[in-house]
Amino acid sequence: MKVMHFPLAKIAIAFIVGLFIAHFGNFSSLFTIVFFSLSFLIAVVSIISKQKKYFGFCILIASFGLGLLIDFIHFEPNRNHHYLHSITDENELFLVEIRIKERLKSTLYNERYTAEVVALNNRKSSGKIIFNLRKDSLNKNFPIGSTLHLSSSFYKNKKPSNPNQFDYGSYLANQNIYAQIYTNINELKINPKIQKNWSYYAAIIRNRIIRNLESRHFKKEELSIVIALILGQQQDISKEVLRDYQYAGAVHILSVSGLHVGFILLFITALLKPIPNNRKGTTIKLIITLIGLWIFGALAGLAPSVVRSVTMFSFVAIGLFLRRSVNIYHSLLVSMFLILLFQPSFLFDVGFQLSYLALFFIIWLQPIFKSIWSPKSKIVTYFWDIITVSFAAQIGTLPLSIYYFHQFPGLFFVTNIIVLPLLSIVLAIALIVVVLASFDCVPLHLMKLLEWSIELLNDIIAWIASFEDFIFKDIPMSTSMMWSAYLVVIAVFILIEKPNYRKLVTALITIMFFQISWMYTQFQTQNESELIVFHQKKKSLITERNSRNVIVYSNDTILKNANENWTLNSYLVANFCKVEKSNPLKNFYYFKNKKIVVIDSSGIYVNKKPDVLILINSPKLNLERLLQTHKPREIVADASNYKSYKKLWKATCEKEKIPFHDTSEKGFYKL
């Protein structure tokens, strides 16, 4: 691959490996600082002594050490005033002062924000949290920069309550968010003083644009798409519309990325054409372009994909106006390196990973696809370019997309052929409307044209998404399979670029490695058996898995829709298994030579000395007498029980020195 010919590529890879290992390695501050200092010193000595033989290796080690150091510096709990150092008990109440940073998508019960902790119990503190405000008729959206005072407990990030679920706690931790707080509007004290930084002014402009368009009766659903396309805010898009975009393989157009920023660059360049191309004029053009790109990035909230795109196109703009050829690989690598230098947590952001992979594979594979056929017609060439770009991006992101989302939109190329030409028109009109809306002077006919074009876009997306047979769902993909799939893709296309015997052997070896990975995963699945008590709010769900077959035990509601139950489905997909039977809950199970007794609200008890006793639906019983009589080795209580009952049971088990597993606290129970 051409990219590996650039020294910066190897440096960037060593730096990223350092970030990755530091993230999971949890190294001490002393080790990190000493390692980086020594590696940096060795690199400097190799430069001064002109030891070419070891120079490259020393630079790579120094880059690796820099990755360790950058991760340590940006890991916020390392700071003395971080709120995590003050939390010893989740039931402890704190007087908290927070500052609003960003509004998030609301849930059914709460308005949600990211916020910065300013003080705890009137002492200086720091750290990001999720602030949940329970919905109320009096609620209003707080401006970015608002300072709030409240009394609340901190709820630390938890591991998933059920097996193979999305780890939301780790997702938040990758953004340096380690806890959440909850409150009501009447428990808040609002400080009238607002911190006015770039986020505040960006939010003011966004709100002004939205307010001006709403006052002209712009349809709500279409307005939410405009806000996503131009301003990068997806909070108000309905679940139905978002699902249609996902099924059609077009969800990427709702996230501000290279497509949008590239269009902004073209738009600004077109506006600046009247300025002469002399030295002074070129400098003015470059400064205005860079300012324009970063203002757009700020308005879009500086999400990882936005930062990546704006940074990369800033380098493109510099090359464009300085009339120097811009090597796209260099721009890509430099932008990645700079972003991770200042925001290393972006490395673990799914959007960041997918956007860089898509862009890298477009740069690499699209010319290969394009060389297959060179149409003579300009119109055919235009659509052929769309197809080749779409396939290159899809190939690059496919293993990672399946790994994270377990689905694949089969009609993605149809979506891109139809939608991208229309999207160019929509973006052009939307950009003009948004600029005019910021000055409150949008012509009605232009606004209606935008509204109609977005309505057409949504209808096309919904039509494509309606072909559900082409949406491949529930595709299992293990970590080893994902990595080996990328090895296959890379090896095969290196072979296609310049075929030779060695590359053919390498490609065949990677295919064998993928097959071995798949067979190993299958072997693991077929040789496992387990019984799991799931954490289902106000419900009970028990599964028994032998090899790839699962027997589901639950109440009527879950049994009727077993294959549609999200919690159960995640488990089935991840373990390459299927539901063999669905049965009502029983009072007695025998699994791996262990007796398992279930007591429900009826209080009926199978008179067998159990190894595990499972309590469901809040049974009224004398647990102390039962424990003394039958002496079970462990007690399990799921989420169908009252909290007050579980509290009493836990105390009783502690008294009798018998382990107590509450799925609300510890998550699912596995035997």
XYZ file of C-alpha atoms in Angstrom:
671
model
C 0.000 0.000 0.000
C 1.205 3.477 -0.900
C 0.341 4.877 2.504
C 2.955 2.688 4.221
C 5.679 4.375 2.132
C 5.210 7.550 4.174
C 7.330 7.756 7.373
C 4.442 9.589 9.060
C 2.253 6.493 8.594
C 4.567 4.368 10.736
C 4.902 7.147 13.332
C 1.101 7.566 13.494
C 0.587 3.796 13.868
C 3.176 3.591 16.691
C 1.494 6.573 18.408
C -1.977 4.978 18.092
C -0.670 1.646 19.445
C 0.722 3.598 22.427
C -2.678 5.225 23.036
C -4.441 1.876 22.721
C -2.138 0.017 25.119
C -2.143 2.902 27.633
C -5.960 2.960 27.584
C -6.208 -0.689 28.638
C -2.871 -1.046 30.434
C -3.512 1.336 33.352
C 0.203 2.185 33.761
C 1.480 4.245 36.687
C 2.460 7.880 36.203
C 6.097 7.061 37.099
C 6.366 4.303 34.467
C 4.729 6.481 31.771
C 6.946 9.520 32.373
C 10.165 7.476 32.676
C 9.392 5.435 29.534
C 8.611 8.508 27.436
C 11.648 10.422 28.752
C 14.037 7.563 28.002
C 12.553 6.848 24.549
C 12.654 10.565 23.656
C 16.247 10.876 24.887
C 17.323 7.808 22.873
C 15.633 9.247 19.751
C 17.457 12.592 20.207
C 20.806 10.792 20.693
C 20.207 8.745 17.517
C 19.505 11.969 15.562
C 22.614 13.745 16.894
C 24.889 10.728 16.377
C 23.414 10.144 12.879
C 22.878 6.445 13.532
C 20.726 5.735 10.459
C 20.586 2.023 11.231
C 18.625 2.537 14.473
C 17.109 5.968 13.781
C 13.742 4.708 12.460
C 13.312 2.223 15.301
C 14.125 4.886 17.950
C 11.575 7.304 16.435
C 8.889 4.598 16.512
C 9.612 3.815 20.176
C 9.476 7.547 20.986
C 6.123 7.799 19.147
C 4.841 4.831 21.141
C 6.011 6.520 24.366
C 4.286 9.753 23.293
C 1.043 7.773 22.951
C 1.408 6.514 26.540
C 2.104 10.046 27.806
C -0.761 11.721 25.900
C -3.262 9.164 27.209
C -2.010 9.752 30.766
C -2.229 13.563 30.433
C -5.776 13.489 29.050
C -7.108 10.890 31.502
C -9.154 13.260 33.657
C -9.376 11.104 36.853
C -5.598 11.647 37.189
C -6.411 15.222 38.237
C -6.506 15.826 41.983
C -9.815 17.716 41.955
C -11.763 15.201 39.867
C -15.130 14.353 41.409
C -14.416 10.591 41.379
C -11.965 11.073 44.258
C -14.832 12.380 46.440
C -17.399 9.650 45.754
C -17.204 6.780 48.205
C -20.922 5.935 48.433
C -23.532 6.315 45.684
C -26.171 7.157 48.296
C -24.178 10.134 49.589
C -25.691 13.535 48.750
C -23.468 16.353 47.526
C -24.038 20.050 47.047
C -23.103 20.209 43.380
C -22.320 23.145 41.129
C -22.320 22.279 37.435
C -21.990 24.124 34.129
C -23.973 23.001 31.053
C -21.793 22.052 28.070
C -24.100 20.393 25.525
C -27.734 19.301 25.122
C -28.209 15.609 24.327
C -31.128 13.652 22.904
C -33.830 13.392 25.569
C -35.261 10.113 26.847
C -38.859 9.281 27.703
C -38.474 10.645 31.246
C -35.460 13.005 31.228
C -33.967 15.981 29.434
C -30.255 15.201 29.159
C -27.106 17.363 29.029
C -23.381 16.930 29.359
C -22.077 19.187 32.115
C -18.821 20.111 33.830
C -18.613 19.773 37.617
C -17.387 23.084 39.069
C -17.653 22.421 42.823
C -18.658 19.721 45.328
C -19.764 20.801 48.810
C -18.420 24.299 48.033
C -14.961 22.923 47.195
C -13.339 23.171 43.769
C -13.912 20.101 41.610
C -13.779 19.054 37.953
C -14.903 16.372 35.520
C -17.656 15.756 32.959
C -20.996 14.159 33.861
C -24.393 13.429 32.314
C -27.007 15.731 33.868
C -30.548 14.292 33.792
C -33.458 16.646 34.435
C -36.801 14.900 34.881
C -39.332 16.109 32.333
C -41.905 18.590 33.582
C -44.351 21.084 32.102
C -42.172 23.877 33.518
C -38.981 22.586 31.902
C -37.058 24.734 29.493
C -33.803 24.161 27.650
C -30.856 25.610 29.549
C -28.455 27.763 27.502
C -24.948 26.368 27.030
C -22.767 27.840 29.784
C -25.577 27.967 32.396
C -24.444 27.370 35.980
C -26.755 25.264 38.175
C -26.715 24.457 41.902
C -28.384 21.296 43.202
C -28.206 18.515 45.767
C -27.688 15.084 44.255
C -25.960 11.725 44.448
C -23.537 10.566 41.760
C -24.326 7.345 39.912
C -21.139 5.884 38.505
C -21.040 4.163 35.119
C -21.993 0.516 35.397
C -21.190 -2.533 33.381
C -24.010 -3.861 31.151
C -26.819 -5.461 33.139
C -27.175 -8.265 30.592
C -24.710 -10.350 28.547
C -23.442 -9.018 25.190
C -25.218 -5.691 25.571
C -23.772 -2.415 24.332
C -21.430 -1.192 27.081
C -22.787 2.319 27.598
C -20.562 2.827 30.648
C -17.394 2.250 28.607
C -18.773 4.461 25.830
C -19.187 7.323 28.331
C -15.781 6.644 29.930
C -14.146 7.013 26.495
C -15.569 10.547 26.513
C -14.198 11.167 30.034
C -17.704 10.884 31.554
C -17.774 8.621 34.602
C -21.070 9.379 36.371
C -24.606 10.734 36.028
C -26.800 12.860 38.281
C -30.596 13.205 38.386
C -32.825 15.989 39.680
C -36.170 17.806 39.302
C -36.648 21.383 38.116
C -37.900 22.520 41.543
C -34.663 21.282 43.191
C -32.449 23.519 41.042
C -30.982 26.921 41.739
C -30.035 28.694 38.529
C -27.154 31.127 38.600
C -28.066 34.124 36.380
C -24.424 34.440 35.296
C -23.641 32.424 32.147
C -20.138 31.475 31.030
C -19.828 32.827 27.508
C -17.325 30.831 25.448
C -17.367 29.575 21.848
C -19.903 26.849 22.743
C -22.277 29.467 24.116
C -22.105 31.687 21.041
C -22.359 28.682 18.677
C -25.499 27.550 20.530
C -26.922 31.108 20.353
C -26.487 31.161 16.565
C -27.954 27.629 16.210
C -30.972 28.539 18.333
C -31.494 31.781 16.409
C -31.491 29.882 13.090
C -33.919 27.255 14.419
C -36.202 29.872 15.973
C -36.358 31.917 12.761
C -37.210 28.852 10.672
C -39.822 27.686 13.192
C -41.463 31.130 13.149
C -41.993 30.666 9.383
C -43.743 27.334 10.079
C -40.998 25.105 8.685
C -42.247 21.524 9.178
C -40.799 19.947 12.320
C -39.591 16.654 10.773
C -37.917 18.376 7.819
C -36.385 21.021 10.091
C -34.746 18.309 12.208
C -33.026 17.000 9.037
C -31.779 20.511 8.127
C -30.369 20.940 11.620
C -28.598 17.563 11.335
C -27.237 18.181 7.819
C -25.854 21.671 8.407
C -25.599 22.146 12.175
C -24.691 18.580 13.201
C -27.464 18.303 15.803
C -29.466 15.044 15.689
C -31.351 15.398 18.990
C -34.737 16.123 17.426
C -34.809 13.487 14.660
C -37.595 10.977 15.314
C -36.770 7.301 15.866
C -38.783 6.309 12.791
C -36.883 8.618 10.424
C -33.521 7.647 11.951
C -34.381 3.952 11.531
C -35.271 4.514 7.842
C -31.894 6.180 7.232
C -30.134 3.279 8.986
C -31.984 0.615 6.984
C -31.337 2.456 3.714
C -27.604 2.753 4.478
C -27.812 6.555 4.506
C -27.391 7.376 8.193
C -23.914 8.774 7.458
C -25.418 11.783 5.670
C -27.074 12.887 8.930
C -23.668 13.201 10.619
C -21.585 16.169 9.510
C -18.493 14.610 7.916
C -16.144 14.915 4.943
C -19.040 15.075 2.463
C -20.505 18.143 4.188
C -17.203 19.891 4.985
C -15.960 19.339 1.425
C -19.130 20.991 0.155
C -18.591 23.924 2.561
C -15.028 24.317 1.206
C -16.350 24.428 -2.377
C -19.042 26.929 -1.351
C -16.556 29.272 0.373
C -14.093 28.946 -2.543
C -16.844 29.925 -4.988
C -17.775 32.986 -2.892
C -14.118 34.119 -2.761
C -13.514 33.891 -6.538
C -13.745 37.694 -7.087
C -10.695 38.239 -4.834
C -7.552 38.407 -7.026
C -5.072 35.524 -6.947
C -2.030 37.643 -6.032
C -0.025 37.026 -2.874
C -2.146 39.284 -0.666
C -5.429 38.023 -2.160
C -4.430 34.372 -1.717
C -3.524 34.987 1.943
C -6.894 36.678 2.566
C -8.709 33.789 0.836
C -6.864 31.191 2.906
C -7.539 32.972 6.215
C -11.251 33.463 5.410
C -11.569 29.822 4.278
C -9.922 28.414 7.425
C -12.021 30.679 9.669
C -15.163 29.671 7.751
C -14.420 25.958 8.052
C -13.789 26.148 11.791
C -16.834 28.368 12.427
C -18.894 25.722 10.636
C -17.191 23.040 12.772
C -18.027 24.975 15.959
C -21.675 25.369 14.883
C -21.800 21.613 14.253
C -20.576 20.973 17.806
C -17.010 19.782 17.032
C -17.987 16.110 17.163
C -15.173 13.633 16.303
C -16.270 13.284 12.648
C -16.554 17.087 12.341
C -13.114 17.733 13.861
C -11.593 15.070 11.599
C -13.177 16.516 8.462
C -12.472 20.179 9.251
C -8.840 19.430 10.184
C -8.213 17.423 7.016
C -9.903 19.936 4.695
C -7.940 22.725 6.382
C -4.778 21.046 5.053
C -6.448 20.641 1.663
C -7.306 24.380 1.679
C -3.723 25.316 2.604
C -2.393 23.259 -0.318
C -5.072 24.628 -2.641
C -4.383 28.299 -1.972
C -0.607 27.933 -1.750
C -0.778 26.135 -5.118
C 1.022 23.079 -3.844
C -0.022 19.532 -4.638
C -1.766 18.067 -1.622
C -1.015 14.434 -0.890
C -4.313 13.148 0.465
C -2.589 10.415 2.514
C -0.433 13.050 4.230
C -3.507 15.183 4.964
C -5.301 12.165 6.396
C -2.382 11.111 8.607
C -1.555 14.617 9.830
C -5.195 15.329 10.689
C -5.486 12.038 12.586
C -2.224 12.613 14.447
C -3.125 16.182 15.464
C -6.658 15.277 16.561
C -5.488 12.358 18.721
C -2.717 14.512 20.152
C -5.348 16.851 21.635
C -8.290 14.433 21.961
C -6.955 10.859 22.394
C -10.385 9.631 23.531
C -11.622 10.080 19.936
C -9.693 6.902 19.070
C -12.444 4.893 20.797
C -15.326 6.813 19.232
C -17.255 4.645 16.757
C -17.958 7.594 14.449
C -14.274 8.562 14.388
C -13.218 4.998 13.573
C -15.807 4.550 10.807
C -15.175 7.947 9.209
C -11.385 7.443 8.998
C -11.759 3.891 7.722
C -14.259 5.013 5.072
C -12.015 7.847 3.919
C -8.870 5.712 3.865
C -10.506 2.966 1.787
C -12.065 5.508 -0.598
C -8.618 7.013 -1.234
C -7.065 3.579 -1.704
C -9.740 1.459 -3.420
C -11.744 3.932 -5.505
C -8.946 4.368 -8.109
C -8.700 0.559 -8.367
C -12.461 0.246 -9.006
C -12.413 3.210 -11.381
C -9.666 1.600 -13.476
C -11.959 -1.356 -14.221
C -14.090 0.769 -16.565
C -13.781 4.290 -18.014
C -17.163 5.444 -19.381
C -17.124 7.998 -22.214
C -20.287 9.790 -21.152
C -19.874 12.408 -18.395
C -23.240 11.510 -16.872
C -22.373 7.800 -16.747
C -18.937 8.687 -15.316
C -20.623 10.746 -12.571
C -22.800 7.813 -11.464
C -19.934 5.317 -11.888
C -17.853 7.491 -9.511
C -20.693 7.422 -6.957
C -20.871 3.616 -7.196
C -17.093 3.125 -6.861
C -16.847 5.533 -3.918
C -19.825 3.816 -2.229
C -18.340 0.347 -2.632
C -14.899 1.480 -1.434
C -16.368 3.089 1.707
C -18.662 0.110 2.374
C -15.846 -2.431 2.032
C -13.701 -0.399 4.417
C -16.360 -0.067 7.096
C -18.202 -3.385 6.653
C -16.370 -5.576 9.234
C -16.436 -2.830 11.888
C -20.093 -1.952 11.158
C -21.164 -5.582 11.494
C -19.069 -5.928 14.660
C -20.802 -2.938 16.299
C -24.299 -3.036 14.793
C -24.738 -6.640 13.488
C -26.565 -5.503 10.358
C -25.845 -4.556 6.765
C -28.003 -2.460 4.370
C -27.927 -4.410 1.095
C -29.254 -1.494 -0.979
C -26.573 1.010 0.092
C -25.385 1.503 -3.512
C -28.953 2.200 -4.706
C -29.328 4.725 -1.889
C -26.127 6.527 -2.855
C -26.937 6.598 -6.595
C -30.336 8.162 -5.936
C -29.637 10.230 -2.830
C -26.196 11.794 -3.425
C -27.194 13.861 -6.484
C -30.285 15.084 -4.613
C -28.238 15.671 -1.459
C -25.913 18.071 -3.316
C -28.918 20.225 -4.204
C -30.360 19.943 -0.682
C -27.031 20.951 0.913
C -26.691 23.964 -1.405
C -30.213 25.235 -0.650
C -29.939 24.362 3.066
C -26.652 26.239 3.434
C -28.106 29.379 1.825
C -31.283 29.133 3.946
C -29.302 28.637 7.176
C -27.034 31.627 6.429
C -30.057 33.818 5.640
C -31.946 32.499 8.694
C -29.115 33.656 10.946
C -29.961 37.197 9.732
C -33.726 36.535 9.799
C -34.250 37.229 6.100
C -35.202 33.911 4.467
C -37.389 34.236 1.347
C -40.535 32.124 1.757
C -40.222 30.462 -1.667
C -36.614 29.364 -0.917
C -37.624 27.933 2.455
C -40.533 26.037 0.856
C -38.197 24.671 -1.826
C -35.861 23.343 0.902
C -38.789 21.906 2.854
C -40.106 20.126 -0.263
C -36.657 18.773 -1.251
C -36.083 17.309 2.226
C -39.566 15.809 2.214
C -38.669 14.174 -1.113
C -35.351 12.964 0.345
C -37.136 11.412 3.356
C -39.709 9.725 1.106
C -36.977 8.193 -1.062
C -35.102 6.960 2.013
C -38.317 5.504 3.499
C -39.088 3.758 0.175
C -35.630 2.139 0.018
C -35.833 1.174 3.710
C -39.197 -0.527 3.076
C -37.414 -3.379 1.207
C -36.677 -5.201 4.450
C -35.550 -8.372 2.672
C -32.403 -6.478 1.656
C -31.605 -5.465 5.237
C -29.417 -8.216 6.653
C -29.834 -8.211 10.421
C -28.442 -10.143 13.371
C -25.101 -10.959 11.733
C -22.693 -12.368 14.366
C -19.119 -11.052 14.379
C -16.521 -11.720 17.085
C -13.495 -9.503 17.702
C -11.065 -12.015 16.172
C -13.311 -12.395 13.109
C -13.433 -8.626 12.646
C -9.633 -8.250 12.729
C -9.101 -11.245 10.443
C -11.726 -9.859 8.005
C -9.679 -6.670 7.694
C -6.542 -8.716 7.042
C -8.385 -10.488 4.208
C -9.632 -7.215 2.685
C -6.197 -5.572 2.818
C -4.331 -8.646 1.493
C -6.805 -9.243 -1.360
C -6.678 -5.664 -2.629
C -2.882 -5.505 -2.345
C -2.925 -8.610 -4.575
C -5.354 -6.968 -7.031
C -3.176 -3.818 -7.254
C -0.021 -5.650 -8.365
C -0.466 -9.439 -8.480
C 2.440 -11.740 -7.740
C 2.955 -15.151 -6.155
C 3.971 -13.879 -2.709
C 0.912 -11.630 -2.450
C -1.319 -14.504 -3.562
C 0.080 -16.737 -0.805
C -0.382 -13.917 1.749
C -4.021 -13.413 0.677
C -4.723 -17.157 0.940
C -3.137 -17.267 4.407
C -5.370 -14.387 5.603
C -8.442 -16.199 4.234
C -7.374 -19.333 6.127
C -6.856 -17.217 9.244
C -10.429 -15.854 8.922
C -11.765 -19.406 8.506
C -9.817 -20.577 11.569
C -11.174 -17.615 13.552
C -14.728 -18.457 12.463
C -14.308 -22.172 13.253
C -12.758 -21.400 16.650
C -15.714 -19.146 17.517
C -18.117 -21.896 16.403
C -16.180 -24.480 18.423
C -16.335 -22.310 21.536
C -20.087 -21.867 21.108
C -20.752 -25.554 20.529
C -18.810 -26.572 23.626
C -20.452 -24.149 26.031
C -23.514 -24.534 28.191
C -24.812 -21.955 30.635
C -27.871 -20.866 32.548
C -28.512 -17.117 32.789
C -30.931 -15.074 34.880
C -31.375 -11.813 32.951
C -32.022 -8.347 34.340
C -35.422 -7.390 32.859
C -37.297 -4.522 34.529
C -40.462 -5.845 36.227
C -40.096 -9.141 34.342
C -38.324 -12.465 34.674
C -36.233 -14.083 31.952
C -34.146 -17.243 32.351
C -32.307 -18.989 29.516
C -30.592 -22.349 29.323
C -28.062 -22.722 26.505
C -26.560 -25.965 25.321
C -24.268 -25.542 22.344
C -26.178 -23.324 19.850
C -29.661 -24.076 21.167
C -31.369 -21.877 23.738
C -34.425 -22.674 25.828
C -36.206 -19.530 27.021
C -38.195 -19.493 30.281
C -40.293 -16.407 30.946
C -43.755 -14.929 31.373
C -46.336 -14.700 28.589
C -45.308 -11.235 27.329
C -41.706 -12.170 26.558
C -42.568 -15.654 25.269
C -44.905 -14.230 22.617
C -42.159 -11.958 21.268
C -39.000 -13.872 22.191
C -37.248 -13.178 18.871
C -38.035 -9.448 19.114
C -36.788 -9.029 22.668
C -33.757 -6.729 22.364
C -31.985 -8.081 25.454
C -32.402 -11.704 24.409
C -31.603 -10.991 20.748
C -28.227 -9.388 21.612
C -27.312 -12.545 23.512
C -28.410 -14.863 20.671
C -26.491 -12.961 17.984
C -23.273 -12.650 19.987
C -23.252 -16.371 20.814
C -24.192 -17.656 17.326
C -27.261 -19.404 18.726
C -31.043 -19.568 18.263
C -34.155 -20.154 20.357
C -35.024 -23.850 20.321
C -37.976 -23.690 22.743
C -39.949 -21.063 24.660
C -41.490 -22.343 27.898
C -43.252 -20.813 30.903
C -41.173 -20.409 34.040
C -40.751 -23.524 36.170
C -40.150 -23.890 39.899
C -37.298 -26.346 39.530
C -34.301 -26.685 37.188
C -31.437 -29.140 37.136
C -28.314 -27.787 35.466
C -24.745 -29.148 35.581
C -25.448 -31.288 38.648
C -26.906 -28.302 40.489
C -30.435 -27.950 41.790
C -32.051 -24.595 41.061
C -35.321 -23.662 42.755
C -37.486 -20.691 41.693
C -39.964 -19.096 44.114
C -42.473 -16.657 42.598
C -45.310 -14.521 43.999
C -47.381 -17.623 44.730
C -44.830 -18.620 47.361
C -45.000 -22.264 46.219
C -41.762 -23.983 47.091
C -40.375 -27.246 45.704
C -39.169 -29.133 48.736
C -35.672 -29.920 47.444
C -32.486 -28.596 48.932
C -31.318 -26.173 46.236
C -27.813 -25.103 45.311
C -29.231 -21.856 43.902
C -32.475 -20.203 45.004
C -34.005 -17.692 42.560
C -36.605 -15.228 43.873
C -38.979 -13.585 41.353
C -42.152 -11.424 41.467
C -41.724 -10.448 45.155
C -42.791 -13.629 47.005
C -43.863 -13.225 50.634
C -41.777 -15.676 52.623
C -39.756 -16.101 55.781
C -36.358 -16.160 54.096
C -34.407 -16.543 57.336
C -36.230 -19.769 58.234
C -35.916 -21.055 54.668
C -32.155 -20.430 54.654
C -31.665 -22.125 58.004
C -33.708 -25.146 56.928
C -32.449 -25.730 53.375
C -29.105 -23.892 53.367
C -28.843 -22.931 49.656
C -25.365 -21.958 48.498
C -26.537 -18.767 46.762
C -29.614 -16.520 46.478
C -30.511 -14.682 43.251
C -33.134 -11.914 42.999
C -34.055 -10.482 39.600
C -35.595 -7.125 38.627
C -39.191 -8.339 38.989
C -38.946 -7.966 42.802
C -39.711 -4.888 44.910
C -36.639 -2.943 46.007
C -37.774 -3.009 49.645
C -38.011 -6.820 49.556
C -34.531 -7.160 48.040
C -33.100 -4.873 50.703
C -34.491 -7.131 53.465
C -33.348 -10.301 51.681
C -29.837 -8.924 51.287
C -29.629 -8.158 55.011
C -30.888 -11.661 55.852
C -28.317 -13.293 53.549
C -25.508 -11.228 55.078
C -26.632 -12.371 58.511
C -26.675 -16.032 57.416
C -23.409 -15.556 55.430
C -24.938 -16.718 52.168
C -24.026 -14.893 48.902
C -26.838 -12.687 47.567
C -26.947 -11.688 43.876
C -29.256 -8.780 43.051
C -29.378 -8.280 39.268
C -30.180 -4.572 39.812
C -26.770 -4.135 41.471
C -24.589 -6.840 39.912
C -26.281 -7.413 36.559
C -27.201 -10.811 35.116
C -26.492 -14.046 36.978
C -24.592 -16.730 35.076
C -24.115 -20.390 35.992
